[in-house]
Amino acid sequence: MLLDIVLHPDERLRVHCTPVTEMNDKLDQLLSHMFDTMYDAEGVGLASTQVGENQRFCVVDVSEDRSKPLVLINPEIIDHKNTITWKEGCLSIPEVSAEIVRPKNILVRALDRDFKPIEFEADELLSVCIQHEIDHLDGKLFIDYLSPLKRRRLMDKYAKQQKAQTP
C-alpha cells in the first residue's frame, strides 16, 4: 500500500518525534508501507514525519537494486568524522535539490525491525541518507542548512513548480 507523502510547507514536517517504546503489528505494517512508498517515489530514505507519524523511525535503502532495506527505530548518531558535500533532495520537497555539507563517516545506534539494538558505521550516501532522515525526526529539513538567500530562491522555485502542477 502506498502512503501519502507529506509535502513542504506542512507543519508536520517540523515535529520533533517521540521515541518508539514497542514494536507491534501496526508499526511493522507501517514500515512495509513506507518501503513501498519510498521505492515507488524512487527515494532512498523515508522518515515517519513524511507520512504523518511523529515517532522516531525511518526506512532507508541506498542500494541500486533495492536489496538492502534498513529499518532504524530511535536512531542516533554517536560519532562522526570527516566531511562530504552531497547534492540532496527530499521526497517532501520534490524537484528541489542543493549541495549540503555533512559528516562523511558516522557511527549509528538504533533498534532494528525486530526491536533489537544495532550499531554500525556508515559513509558516503548511506551516511548522508541516515543524517537526512534523522533530521526529519528532529523536525529539520535539508534546506535549513542553506543560507537564507539560497533557501528563499529554492523555495520560490518550489512554490512555482507546485503552483504549475495544481489543476
Coordinates of C-alpha atoms in Angstrom, one line a residue:
M1 CA 0.0 0.0 0.0
L2 CA 1.3 3.4 -0.9
L3 CA 1.1 6.2 1.7
D4 CA 0.7 9.9 1.0
I5 CA 3.9 11.8 1.4
V6 CA 3.6 15.0 3.4
L7 CA 4.8 18.0 1.4
H8 CA 6.6 21.2 2.5
P9 CA 5.4 23.5 4.0
D10 CA 3.2 21.2 6.0
E11 CA 3.9 21.8 9.7
R12 CA 4.0 18.0 10.4
L13 CA 7.5 18.1 8.9
R14 CA 8.6 20.3 11.7
V15 CA 7.6 18.0 14.5
H16 CA 10.2 16.6 16.9
C17 CA 9.3 12.9 17.1
T18 CA 8.9 10.9 20.3
P19 CA 10.8 7.6 20.8
V20 CA 9.2 4.4 19.9
T21 CA 8.5 2.3 23.0
E22 CA 7.4 -1.0 21.5
M23 CA 7.3 -2.9 18.2
N24 CA 3.8 -4.1 17.3
D25 CA 1.9 -5.3 14.2
K26 CA 0.7 -1.8 13.3
L27 CA 4.2 -0.4 13.3
D28 CA 5.5 -3.4 11.3
Q29 CA 2.8 -2.9 8.7
L30 CA 3.5 0.8 8.5
L31 CA 7.2 0.1 7.9
S32 CA 6.3 -2.2 5.0
H33 CA 4.1 0.5 3.5
M34 CA 6.9 3.1 4.0
F35 CA 9.3 0.9 2.0
D36 CA 6.6 0.5 -0.8
T37 CA 6.1 4.3 -0.8
M38 CA 9.8 5.1 -0.8
Y39 CA 10.5 2.7 -3.6
D40 CA 7.6 3.9 -5.7
A41 CA 8.8 7.5 -5.3
E42 CA 12.3 6.5 -6.2
G43 CA 13.7 7.6 -2.9
V44 CA 16.5 6.2 -0.8
G45 CA 15.0 7.1 2.6
L46 CA 11.7 8.0 4.2
A47 CA 11.1 9.2 7.8
S48 CA 7.9 8.8 9.8
T49 CA 7.1 12.5 9.7
Q50 CA 7.0 12.3 5.9
V51 CA 4.0 10.0 6.2
G52 CA 2.3 11.9 9.1
E53 CA 3.6 9.9 12.0
N54 CA 5.5 11.5 14.9
Q55 CA 7.5 8.7 16.3
R56 CA 11.3 8.2 15.8
F57 CA 11.7 5.7 13.0
C58 CA 12.7 5.7 9.3
V59 CA 13.4 3.4 6.4
V60 CA 16.5 3.5 4.2
D61 CA 17.8 1.6 1.2
V62 CA 20.6 3.2 -0.8
S63 CA 21.2 0.0 -2.9
E64 CA 20.5 0.3 -6.7
D65 CA 18.6 -3.0 -6.7
R66 CA 16.6 -2.3 -3.5
S67 CA 18.3 -5.2 -1.8
K68 CA 19.4 -3.6 1.4
P69 CA 16.3 -2.3 3.3
L70 CA 17.2 -0.9 6.6
V71 CA 14.8 0.0 9.4
L72 CA 16.1 2.4 12.0
I73 CA 14.0 2.9 15.2
N74 CA 15.0 5.6 17.6
P75 CA 18.2 6.2 15.6
E76 CA 21.1 8.3 16.9
I77 CA 24.5 9.3 15.6
I78 CA 27.0 8.6 18.3
D79 CA 30.2 9.6 16.5
H80 CA 31.2 11.3 13.2
K81 CA 34.2 12.4 11.3
N82 CA 35.4 14.0 8.1
T83 CA 33.0 15.9 5.8
I84 CA 31.4 15.4 2.4
T85 CA 29.4 17.6 0.1
W86 CA 26.4 15.9 -1.4
K87 CA 23.6 17.1 -3.6
E88 CA 20.5 16.3 -1.6
G89 CA 16.8 16.2 -2.5
C90 CA 13.8 15.2 -0.5
L91 CA 10.5 13.4 -1.3
S92 CA 8.7 16.1 0.8
I93 CA 10.2 18.9 -1.4
P94 CA 10.0 17.3 -4.9
E95 CA 12.2 18.5 -7.7
V96 CA 14.4 20.7 -5.4
S97 CA 18.0 19.8 -4.5
A98 CA 21.0 21.5 -3.1
E99 CA 24.6 20.7 -2.1
I100 CA 24.8 20.1 1.6
V101 CA 28.0 19.6 3.7
R102 CA 27.6 16.8 6.3
P103 CA 29.8 14.4 8.2
K104 CA 31.1 11.7 5.8
N105 CA 31.5 8.9 8.3
I106 CA 29.1 8.3 11.1
L107 CA 28.5 5.7 13.8
V108 CA 24.8 4.9 14.2
R109 CA 23.0 3.3 17.0
A110 CA 19.3 2.2 16.7
L111 CA 16.8 -0.6 17.1
D112 CA 16.1 -2.8 14.0
R113 CA 12.8 -4.1 12.8
D114 CA 13.0 -6.9 15.4
F115 CA 13.4 -4.1 18.1
K116 CA 16.9 -5.4 18.7
P117 CA 19.9 -2.9 19.2
I118 CA 22.2 -2.4 16.3
E119 CA 25.3 -0.3 15.9
F120 CA 27.1 0.3 12.6
E121 CA 29.3 2.6 10.6
A122 CA 28.1 4.4 7.5
D123 CA 29.8 6.5 4.9
E124 CA 29.1 8.3 1.7
L125 CA 25.5 8.1 0.5
L126 CA 24.3 5.9 3.4
S127 CA 25.7 8.4 5.9
V128 CA 24.1 11.3 4.1
C129 CA 20.8 9.5 3.9
I130 CA 20.7 8.5 7.5
Q131 CA 21.6 12.0 8.7
H132 CA 18.9 13.4 6.4
E133 CA 16.2 11.1 7.8
I134 CA 17.3 11.7 11.5
D135 CA 17.0 15.4 10.7
H136 CA 13.4 14.8 9.7
L137 CA 12.8 13.0 13.0
D138 CA 14.1 16.2 14.7
G139 CA 11.8 18.5 12.6
K140 CA 14.7 19.7 10.4
L141 CA 14.9 19.8 6.6
F142 CA 17.9 19.8 4.4
I143 CA 17.0 23.3 3.3
D144 CA 17.7 24.5 6.8
Y145 CA 21.4 24.1 6.1
L146 CA 21.3 26.6 3.3
S147 CA 21.9 30.4 3.6
P148 CA 18.7 32.4 3.8
L149 CA 19.2 33.7 0.3
K150 CA 19.7 30.3 -1.3
R151 CA 16.8 28.8 0.7
R152 CA 14.5 31.6 -0.4
R153 CA 15.5 31.1 -4.1
L154 CA 14.9 27.3 -3.8
M155 CA 11.6 27.7 -2.1
D156 CA 10.4 30.3 -4.7
K157 CA 11.3 27.8 -7.4
Y158 CA 9.5 25.0 -5.5
A159 CA 6.4 27.3 -5.0
K160 CA 6.3 28.0 -8.7
Q161 CA 6.5 24.3 -9.5
Q162 CA 3.8 23.4 -7.1
K163 CA 1.5 26.2 -8.5
A164 CA 2.1 25.0 -12.0
Q165 CA 1.1 21.4 -11.0
T166 CA -2.1 22.5 -9.3
P167 CA -5.1 22.0 -11.6

